[in-house]
């Protein structure tokens, strides 16, 4: 299908990409959307099942109120209008992981519509429309590997069947793989802040399908799109889109046309492959679900959910810049997760030094966490303990260099700065007599500098402080050293 000649940057620049994402987010309810089975991940196959989620004839679904509340949280945080009435529909198709032969979803009357996410493009804000947010049930999972007879058979695990999902569909407002990446990052951050999903891509609790087309730059009509599936990571999303854009440009440049189809990303080959479009030209024969009443959402319920929303990432980012005078970049990084933002605020408040706190968290602590493959919620250095260390640095009790060493030891042992210093014999020297002894020794060894100081060159004091700190391996209390030096030198 490709012409075989890779499109040059110049040719690519004559086109504009148009992208819309369909994102499935698994909700963190304890039980499934239409039955009381557990949603726990990793349990033995088919252990969390009942007649409803097994799709046995005659079993009736009962809507989980918590799933609706969580979906509403997401919808409101996405600035959507929540419909006072929405409706469930049957989406019919046949696949071994779908026991009923249909999925209960929402179709022409979704839970919420007309939302948005703001992304950043070249330093400016860009608004990406969210077409709709709807509720649906998940299907089961096919197990193709790991059994003695896996070469000839596949198995089905229905633990996931009936787990609540929301589908978040974007408008075709994205114009590059980078914009798509930014959109998905913000969407994920938002869901994590709301605590409606763990967004674990490996476990499938965040899934994304990308719709993409290209058109000549400046054109007003959209081109024909393809839908790319099997994007299991943010990197795959970006790579698959870049590949697909280039492929479509090559087809058009070669005089061909794009056929509307579903394509699969192959991460091994770093390519998308068309699935036979006939096979996937579904007619889902949607019709209203007769076993569930329309979903009515009162103004009171909606407002109650709105009041329960936490401070959202963007608001928090802006507050960090305002309240703590942080650079935009620091604020963005520190608000990447709610836990990190909480941690920062605790350290900033305890030390009264937000910029110092931000620097240490984003550099030293992040480095140690990355090395240990942990996130902030698993940090062996608690926020009060980091604050304790920073207070010592801020008072000049220890140097920044010593602080780094102490932090590494705190990280390895989960101890406080003072405990680490006591153990390493790094305690601060506050003993006046000891410091006087060191000062006199240094003065005796450096008569010329003493002369200079006494002759009015008071700047030499700094040099003396340095000598004393060096002689005490940084352990002497610097303000005390200054005080003693001034007395002894005069
Ligand atoms: P379909 O009927 O094929 O499901 P929809 O209109 O429901 O298509 O859109 C599905 C997704 O595809 C949405 O995210 C939308 O923004 C995106 N989309 C629609 N048209 C295009 C296009 N021409 N190019 C890229 N994305 C598109
Ligand atoms: Zn069940
Ligand atoms: Mg669609």
PDB file of N, CA and C in Angstrom, residues 240-279:
ATOM      1  N   UNK A 240       3.082   5.215  17.099  1.00  0.00           N
ATOM      2  CA  UNK A 240       2.092   4.704  16.155  1.00  0.00           C
ATOM      3  C   UNK A 240       1.486   5.850  15.352  1.00  0.00           C
ATOM      4  N   UNK A 241       1.224   6.969  16.028  1.00  0.00           N
ATOM      5  CA  UNK A 241       0.652   8.112  15.310  1.00  0.00           C
ATOM      6  C   UNK A 241       1.638   8.665  14.287  1.00  0.00           C
ATOM      7  N   UNK A 242       2.905   8.797  14.708  1.00  0.00           N
ATOM      8  CA  UNK A 242       3.916   9.320  13.791  1.00  0.00           C
ATOM      9  C   UNK A 242       4.030   8.405  12.572  1.00  0.00           C
ATOM     10  N   UNK A 243       4.024   7.097  12.835  1.00  0.00           N
ATOM     11  CA  UNK A 243       4.119   6.136  11.736  1.00  0.00           C
ATOM     12  C   UNK A 243       2.921   6.264  10.799  1.00  0.00           C
ATOM     13  N   UNK A 244       1.744   6.303  11.420  1.00  0.00           N
ATOM     14  CA  UNK A 244       0.499   6.303  10.648  1.00  0.00           C
ATOM     15  C   UNK A 244       0.355   7.587   9.810  1.00  0.00           C
ATOM     16  N   UNK A 245       0.769   8.709  10.358  1.00  0.00           N
ATOM     17  CA  UNK A 245       0.710   9.976   9.618  1.00  0.00           C
ATOM     18  C   UNK A 245       1.607   9.891   8.375  1.00  0.00           C
ATOM     19  N   UNK A 246       2.808   9.383   8.600  1.00  0.00           N
ATOM     20  CA  UNK A 246       3.752   9.279   7.490  1.00  0.00           C
ATOM     21  C   UNK A 246       3.231   8.305   6.431  1.00  0.00           C
ATOM     22  N   UNK A 247       2.664   7.204   6.908  1.00  0.00           N
ATOM     23  CA  UNK A 247       2.132   6.211   5.966  1.00  0.00           C
ATOM     24  C   UNK A 247       1.020   6.828   5.109  1.00  0.00           C
ATOM     25  N   UNK A 248       0.123   7.547   5.750  1.00  0.00           N
ATOM     26  CA  UNK A 248      -0.989   8.130   5.001  1.00  0.00           C
ATOM     27  C   UNK A 248      -0.505   9.167   3.990  1.00  0.00           C
ATOM     28  N   UNK A 249       0.489   9.964   4.402  1.00  0.00           N
ATOM     29  CA  UNK A 249       1.037  10.962   3.479  1.00  0.00           C
ATOM     30  C   UNK A 249       1.662  10.274   2.266  1.00  0.00           C
ATOM     31  N   UNK A 250       2.376   9.177   2.533  1.00  0.00           N
ATOM     32  CA  UNK A 250       3.002   8.455   1.421  1.00  0.00           C
ATOM     33  C   UNK A 250       1.958   7.900   0.454  1.00  0.00           C
ATOM     34  N   UNK A 251       0.882   7.378   1.000  1.00  0.00           N
ATOM     35  CA  UNK A 251      -0.186   6.837   0.148  1.00  0.00           C
ATOM     36  C   UNK A 251      -0.760   7.953  -0.726  1.00  0.00           C
ATOM     37  N   UNK A 252      -1.055   9.098  -0.098  1.00  0.00           N
ATOM     38  CA  UNK A 252      -1.659  10.201  -0.851  1.00  0.00           C
ATOM     39  C   UNK A 252      -0.693  10.767  -1.889  1.00  0.00           C
ATOM     40  N   UNK A 253       0.559  10.901  -1.487  1.00  0.00           N
ATOM     41  CA  UNK A 253       1.572  11.415  -2.422  1.00  0.00           C
ATOM     42  C   UNK A 253       1.760  10.473  -3.599  1.00  0.00           C
ATOM     43  N   UNK A 254       1.549   9.182  -3.362  1.00  0.00           N
ATOM     44  CA  UNK A 254       1.691   8.206  -4.431  1.00  0.00           C
ATOM     45  C   UNK A 254       0.431   8.106  -5.280  1.00  0.00           C
ATOM     46  N   UNK A 255      -0.531   9.000  -5.030  1.00  0.00           N
ATOM     47  CA  UNK A 255      -1.750   9.026  -5.827  1.00  0.00           C
ATOM     48  C   UNK A 255      -2.837   8.090  -5.325  1.00  0.00           C
ATOM     49  N   UNK A 256      -2.614   7.462  -4.189  1.00  0.00           N
ATOM     50  CA  UNK A 256      -3.606   6.532  -3.652  1.00  0.00           C
ATOM     51  C   UNK A 256      -4.636   7.218  -2.769  1.00  0.00           C
ATOM     52  N   UNK A 257      -5.530   6.422  -2.212  1.00  0.00           N
ATOM     53  CA  UNK A 257      -6.513   6.956  -1.269  1.00  0.00           C
ATOM     54  C   UNK A 257      -6.450   6.139   0.022  1.00  0.00           C
ATOM     55  N   UNK A 258      -6.861   6.769   1.125  1.00  0.00           N
ATOM     56  CA  UNK A 258      -6.862   6.100   2.423  1.00  0.00           C
ATOM     57  C   UNK A 258      -8.171   5.333   2.566  1.00  0.00           C
ATOM     58  N   UNK A 259      -8.055   4.074   2.960  1.00  0.00           N
ATOM     59  CA  UNK A 259      -9.322   3.389   3.210  1.00  0.00           C
ATOM     60  C   UNK A 259      -9.621   3.425   4.706  1.00  0.00           C
ATOM     61  N   UNK A 260     -10.856   3.714   5.018  1.00  0.00           N
ATOM     62  CA  UNK A 260     -11.280   3.784   6.417  1.00  0.00           C
ATOM     63  C   UNK A 260     -11.223   2.377   7.002  1.00  0.00           C
ATOM     64  N   UNK A 261     -10.357   2.182   7.963  1.00  0.00           N
ATOM     65  CA  UNK A 261     -10.174   0.848   8.515  1.00  0.00           C
ATOM     66  C   UNK A 261      -9.593   0.923   9.912  1.00  0.00           C
ATOM     67  N   UNK A 262      -9.601  -0.216  10.582  1.00  0.00           N
ATOM     68  CA  UNK A 262      -8.955  -0.327  11.882  1.00  0.00           C
ATOM     69  C   UNK A 262      -7.584  -0.922  11.661  1.00  0.00           C
ATOM     70  N   UNK A 263      -6.573  -0.346  12.291  1.00  0.00           N
ATOM     71  CA  UNK A 263      -5.222  -0.865  12.148  1.00  0.00           C
ATOM     72  C   UNK A 263      -4.639  -1.184  13.516  1.00  0.00           C
ATOM     73  N   UNK A 264      -3.763  -2.164  13.548  1.00  0.00           N
ATOM     74  CA  UNK A 264      -3.142  -2.563  14.809  1.00  0.00           C
ATOM     75  C   UNK A 264      -1.691  -2.119  14.855  1.00  0.00           C
ATOM     76  N   UNK A 265      -1.286  -1.557  15.999  1.00  0.00           N
ATOM     77  CA  UNK A 265       0.115  -1.193  16.162  1.00  0.00           C
ATOM     78  C   UNK A 265       0.899  -2.442  16.533  1.00  0.00           C
ATOM     79  N   UNK A 266       1.976  -2.694  15.789  1.00  0.00           N
ATOM     80  CA  UNK A 266       2.846  -3.829  16.072  1.00  0.00           C
ATOM     81  C   UNK A 266       4.136  -3.262  16.657  1.00  0.00           C
ATOM     82  N   UNK A 267       4.308  -3.404  17.976  1.00  0.00           N
ATOM     83  CA  UNK A 267       5.439  -2.723  18.619  1.00  0.00           C
ATOM     84  C   UNK A 267       6.762  -3.383  18.253  1.00  0.00           C
ATOM     85  N   UNK A 268       6.721  -4.652  17.864  1.00  0.00           N
ATOM     86  CA  UNK A 268       7.964  -5.315  17.477  1.00  0.00           C
ATOM     87  C   UNK A 268       8.453  -4.767  16.142  1.00  0.00           C
ATOM     88  N   UNK A 269       7.531  -4.678  15.190  1.00  0.00           N
ATOM     89  CA  UNK A 269       7.915  -4.168  13.867  1.00  0.00           C
ATOM     90  C   UNK A 269       7.872  -2.649  13.771  1.00  0.00           C
ATOM     91  N   UNK A 270       7.290  -2.015  14.803  1.00  0.00           N
ATOM     92  CA  UNK A 270       7.146  -0.554  14.798  1.00  0.00           C
ATOM     93  C   UNK A 270       6.344  -0.087  13.584  1.00  0.00           C
ATOM     94  N   UNK A 271       5.239  -0.796  13.345  1.00  0.00           N
ATOM     95  CA  UNK A 271       4.388  -0.489  12.190  1.00  0.00           C
ATOM     96  C   UNK A 271       2.931  -0.662  12.569  1.00  0.00           C
ATOM     97  N   UNK A 272       2.046  -0.073  11.787  1.00  0.00           N
ATOM     98  CA  UNK A 272       0.630  -0.426  11.932  1.00  0.00           C
ATOM     99  C   UNK A 272       0.267  -1.366  10.793  1.00  0.00           C
ATOM    100  N   UNK A 273      -0.591  -2.334  11.108  1.00  0.00           N
ATOM    101  CA  UNK A 273      -1.071  -3.268  10.080  1.00  0.00           C
ATOM    102  C   UNK A 273      -2.575  -3.123   9.963  1.00  0.00           C
ATOM    103  N   UNK A 274      -3.055  -3.124   8.732  1.00  0.00           N
ATOM    104  CA  UNK A 274      -4.507  -3.093   8.557  1.00  0.00           C
ATOM    105  C   UNK A 274      -5.112  -4.430   8.944  1.00  0.00           C
ATOM    106  N   UNK A 275      -6.234  -4.386   9.686  1.00  0.00           N
ATOM    107  CA  UNK A 275      -6.953  -5.633   9.901  1.00  0.00           C
ATOM    108  C   UNK A 275      -7.949  -5.652   8.738  1.00  0.00           C
ATOM    109  N   UNK A 276      -8.339  -6.822   8.270  1.00  0.00           N
ATOM    110  CA  UNK A 276      -9.263  -6.828   7.132  1.00  0.00           C
ATOM    111  C   UNK A 276     -10.487  -5.996   7.488  1.00  0.00           C
ATOM    112  N   UNK A 277     -10.709  -4.907   6.743  1.00  0.00           N
ATOM    113  CA  UNK A 277     -11.733  -3.963   7.179  1.00  0.00           C
ATOM    114  C   UNK A 277     -13.134  -4.574   7.106  1.00  0.00           C
ATOM    115  N   UNK A 278     -13.330  -5.564   6.211  1.00  0.00           N
ATOM    116  CA  UNK A 278     -14.649  -6.188   6.101  1.00  0.00           C
ATOM    117  C   UNK A 278     -15.006  -6.866   7.424  1.00  0.00           C
ATOM    118  N   UNK A 279     -14.000  -7.563   7.960  1.00  0.00           N
ATOM    119  CA  UNK A 279     -14.206  -8.303   9.199  1.00  0.00           C
ATOM    120  C   UNK A 279     -14.609  -7.385  10.350  1.00  0.00           C
TER     121      UNK A 279
END
